Tab-separated table of C-alpha atoms in Angstrom:
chain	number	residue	atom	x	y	z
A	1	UNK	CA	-92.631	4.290	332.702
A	2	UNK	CA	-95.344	4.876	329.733
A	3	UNK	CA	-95.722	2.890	327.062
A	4	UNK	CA	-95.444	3.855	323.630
A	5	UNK	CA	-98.444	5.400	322.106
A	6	UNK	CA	-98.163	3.612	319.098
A	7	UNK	CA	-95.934	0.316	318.758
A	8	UNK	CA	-92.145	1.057	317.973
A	9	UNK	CA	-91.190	-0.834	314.300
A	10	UNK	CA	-89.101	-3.528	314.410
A	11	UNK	CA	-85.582	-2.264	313.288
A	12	UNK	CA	-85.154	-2.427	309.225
A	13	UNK	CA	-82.820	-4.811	308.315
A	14	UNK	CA	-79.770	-3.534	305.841
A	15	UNK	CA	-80.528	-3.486	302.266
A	16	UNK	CA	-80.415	-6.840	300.540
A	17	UNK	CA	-77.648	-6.480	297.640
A	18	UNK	CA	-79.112	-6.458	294.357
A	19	UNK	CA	-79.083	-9.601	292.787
A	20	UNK	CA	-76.560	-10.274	289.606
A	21	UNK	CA	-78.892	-10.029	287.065
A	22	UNK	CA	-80.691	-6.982	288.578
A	23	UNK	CA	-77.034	-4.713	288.194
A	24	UNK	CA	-76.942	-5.954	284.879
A	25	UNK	CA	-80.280	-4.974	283.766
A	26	UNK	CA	-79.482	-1.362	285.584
A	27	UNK	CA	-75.863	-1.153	283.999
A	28	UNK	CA	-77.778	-2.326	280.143
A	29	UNK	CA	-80.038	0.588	280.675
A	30	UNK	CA	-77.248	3.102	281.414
A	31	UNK	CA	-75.256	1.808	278.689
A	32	UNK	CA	-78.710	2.102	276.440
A	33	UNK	CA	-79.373	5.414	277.369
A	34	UNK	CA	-75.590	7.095	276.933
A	35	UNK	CA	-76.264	5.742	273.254
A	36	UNK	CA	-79.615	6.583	272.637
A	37	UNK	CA	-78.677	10.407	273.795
A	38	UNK	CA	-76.543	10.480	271.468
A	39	UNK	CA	-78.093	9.020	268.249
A	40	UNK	CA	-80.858	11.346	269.348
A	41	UNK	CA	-79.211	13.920	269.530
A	42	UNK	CA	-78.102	13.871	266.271
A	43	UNK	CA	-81.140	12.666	265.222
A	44	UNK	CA	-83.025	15.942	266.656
A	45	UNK	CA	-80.305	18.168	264.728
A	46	UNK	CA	-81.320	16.737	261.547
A	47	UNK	CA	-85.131	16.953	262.002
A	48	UNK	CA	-85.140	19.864	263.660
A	49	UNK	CA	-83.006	21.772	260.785
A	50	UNK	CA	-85.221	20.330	258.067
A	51	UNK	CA	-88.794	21.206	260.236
A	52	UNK	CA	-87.384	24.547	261.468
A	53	UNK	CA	-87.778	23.803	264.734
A	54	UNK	CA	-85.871	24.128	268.378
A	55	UNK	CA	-86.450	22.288	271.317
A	56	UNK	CA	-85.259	22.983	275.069
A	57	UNK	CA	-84.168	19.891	277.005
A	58	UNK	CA	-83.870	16.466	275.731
A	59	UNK	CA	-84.177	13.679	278.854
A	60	UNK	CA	-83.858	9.977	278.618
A	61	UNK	CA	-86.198	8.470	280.918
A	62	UNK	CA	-87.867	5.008	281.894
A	63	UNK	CA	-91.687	5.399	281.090
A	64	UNK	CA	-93.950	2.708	281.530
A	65	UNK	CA	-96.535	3.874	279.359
A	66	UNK	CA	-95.650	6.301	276.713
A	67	UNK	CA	-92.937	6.166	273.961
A	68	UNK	CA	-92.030	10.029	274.394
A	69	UNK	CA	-93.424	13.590	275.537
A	70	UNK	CA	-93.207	17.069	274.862
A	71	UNK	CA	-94.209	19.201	277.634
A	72	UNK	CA	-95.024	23.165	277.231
A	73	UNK	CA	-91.470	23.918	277.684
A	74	UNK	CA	-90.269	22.105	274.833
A	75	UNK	CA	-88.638	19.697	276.700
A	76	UNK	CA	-88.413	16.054	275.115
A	77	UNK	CA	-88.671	13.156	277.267
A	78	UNK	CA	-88.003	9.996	275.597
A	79	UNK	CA	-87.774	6.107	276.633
A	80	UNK	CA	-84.449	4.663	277.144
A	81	UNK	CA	-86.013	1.201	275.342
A	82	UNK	CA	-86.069	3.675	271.833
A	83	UNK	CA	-82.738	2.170	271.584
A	84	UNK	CA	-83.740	-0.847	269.733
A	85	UNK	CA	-86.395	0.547	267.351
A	86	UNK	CA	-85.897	0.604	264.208
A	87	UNK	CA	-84.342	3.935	262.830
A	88	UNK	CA	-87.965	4.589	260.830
A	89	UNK	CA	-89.688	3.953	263.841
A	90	UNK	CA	-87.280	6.129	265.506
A	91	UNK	CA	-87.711	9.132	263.302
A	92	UNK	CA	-91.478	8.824	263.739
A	93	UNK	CA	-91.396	9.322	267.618
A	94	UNK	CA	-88.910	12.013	266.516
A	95	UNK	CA	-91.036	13.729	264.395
A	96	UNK	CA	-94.161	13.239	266.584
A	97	UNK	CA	-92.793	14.773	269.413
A	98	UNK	CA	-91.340	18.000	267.411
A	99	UNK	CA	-94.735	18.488	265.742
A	100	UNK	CA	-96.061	19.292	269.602
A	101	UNK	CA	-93.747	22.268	269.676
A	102	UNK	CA	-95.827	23.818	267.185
A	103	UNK	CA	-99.550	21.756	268.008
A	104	UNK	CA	-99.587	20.378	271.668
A	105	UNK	CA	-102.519	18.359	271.188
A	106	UNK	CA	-103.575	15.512	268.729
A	107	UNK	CA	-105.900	17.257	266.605
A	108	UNK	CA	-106.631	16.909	262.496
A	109	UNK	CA	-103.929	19.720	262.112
A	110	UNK	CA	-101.298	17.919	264.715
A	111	UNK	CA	-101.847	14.437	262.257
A	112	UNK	CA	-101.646	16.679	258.759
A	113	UNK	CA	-98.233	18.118	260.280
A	114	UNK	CA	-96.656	14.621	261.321
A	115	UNK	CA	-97.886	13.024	257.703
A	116	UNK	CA	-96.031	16.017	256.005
A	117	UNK	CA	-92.902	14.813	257.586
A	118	UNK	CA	-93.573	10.996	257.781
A	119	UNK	CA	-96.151	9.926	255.587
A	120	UNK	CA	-95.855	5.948	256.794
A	121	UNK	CA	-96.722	7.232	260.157
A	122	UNK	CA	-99.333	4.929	261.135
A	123	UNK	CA	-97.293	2.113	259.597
A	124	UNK	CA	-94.539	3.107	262.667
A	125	UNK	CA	-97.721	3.504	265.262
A	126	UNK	CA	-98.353	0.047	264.729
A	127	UNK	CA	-95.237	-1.478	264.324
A	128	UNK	CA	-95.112	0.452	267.972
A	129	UNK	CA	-98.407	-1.458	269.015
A	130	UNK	CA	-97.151	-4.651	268.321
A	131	UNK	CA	-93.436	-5.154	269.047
A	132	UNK	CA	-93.018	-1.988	271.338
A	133	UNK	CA	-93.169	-4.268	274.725
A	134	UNK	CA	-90.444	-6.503	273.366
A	135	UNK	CA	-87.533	-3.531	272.902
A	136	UNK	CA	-85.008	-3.204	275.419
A	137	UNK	CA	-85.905	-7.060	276.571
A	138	UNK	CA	-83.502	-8.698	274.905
A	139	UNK	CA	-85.574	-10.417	272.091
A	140	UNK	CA	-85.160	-9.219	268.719
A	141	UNK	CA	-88.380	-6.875	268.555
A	142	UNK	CA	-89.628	-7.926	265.322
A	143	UNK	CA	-89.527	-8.034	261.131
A	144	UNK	CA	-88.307	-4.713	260.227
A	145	UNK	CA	-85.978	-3.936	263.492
A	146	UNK	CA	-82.866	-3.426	264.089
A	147	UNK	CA	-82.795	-5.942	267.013
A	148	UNK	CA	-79.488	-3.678	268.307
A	149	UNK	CA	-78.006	-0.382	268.397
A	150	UNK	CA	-78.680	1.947	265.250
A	151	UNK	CA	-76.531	2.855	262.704
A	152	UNK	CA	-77.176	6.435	263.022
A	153	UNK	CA	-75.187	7.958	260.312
A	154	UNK	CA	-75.931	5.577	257.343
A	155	UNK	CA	-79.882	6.082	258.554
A	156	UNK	CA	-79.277	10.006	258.143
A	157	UNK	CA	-77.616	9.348	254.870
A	158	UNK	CA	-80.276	7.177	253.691
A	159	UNK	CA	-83.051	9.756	255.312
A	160	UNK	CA	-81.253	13.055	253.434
A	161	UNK	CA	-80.781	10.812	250.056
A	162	UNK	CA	-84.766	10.494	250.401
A	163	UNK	CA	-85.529	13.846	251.242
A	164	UNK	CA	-83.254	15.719	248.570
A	165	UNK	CA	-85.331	13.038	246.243
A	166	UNK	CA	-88.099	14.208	247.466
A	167	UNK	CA	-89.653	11.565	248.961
């Protein structure tokens, strides 16, 4: 009788069951990102019909270091924690992810094309900077925030209102 070349791992014991909290968290997340498809999706049809623009694919996903991305495709990938921004902050990642389809870099133009459609940009950038980490943990993100689920279709009134005013 040989022994093994290498030594044979110990069995793996069964999966522990997730804890309470854990299922929870997963089930929030679910919950967040059935309604943020959806308010996004909206969302998109509005800015896409005002910038002219179409995308391909529109994913929820849990990214731990970016806020959205457009890839070459025009697919839009966006974090389920976008649920709690505010709507303005909202639109911005909106409206900085559709200016990709038409500059896929960060260049002078790219910037010159997001101001055109949101000219408190960097305003939304920071507010991003500085309460981003806190959405989706359950503390109200910050001054300006929703702290909770958007109210999609008074924000698109409010956001048409400004635009046929020109603002």
């Amino acid at each position: 009788m040989f022994a093994p070349a290498r030594p044979v791992p110990p069995r793996a014991a069964p999966p522990a069951r997730p804890r309470p909290g854990r299922l929870a968290c997963g089930e929030r997340r679910r919950r967040a990102e059935t309604e943020l498809r959806e308010t996004l999706a909206r969302r998109l049809a509005f800015w896409c019909g005002k910038m002219d623009l179409r995308y391909h694919k529109l994913r929820i996903k849990d990214q731990s270091t970016r806020w959205a991305s457009c890839s070459k495709k025009g697919n839009l990938n966006f974090n389920w924690r976008l649920l709690w921004a505010p709507p303005e902050v909202l639109d911005y990642v909106i409206v900085h992810e559709l200016c990709h389809l038409v500059e896929m870099n960060h260049s002078k133009r790219y910037w010159a094309q997001v101001a055109v459609w949101c000219p408190d940009y960097k305003k939304h950038r920071k507010w991003l900077r500085v309460h981003g980490r806190d959405l989706g943990r359950g503390a109200r993100p910050g001054p300006g925030s929703a702290g909770h689920a958007l109210d999609v279709d008074r924000d698109l009134h409010l956001v048409a209102q400004q635009g046929a005013a020109g603002v």
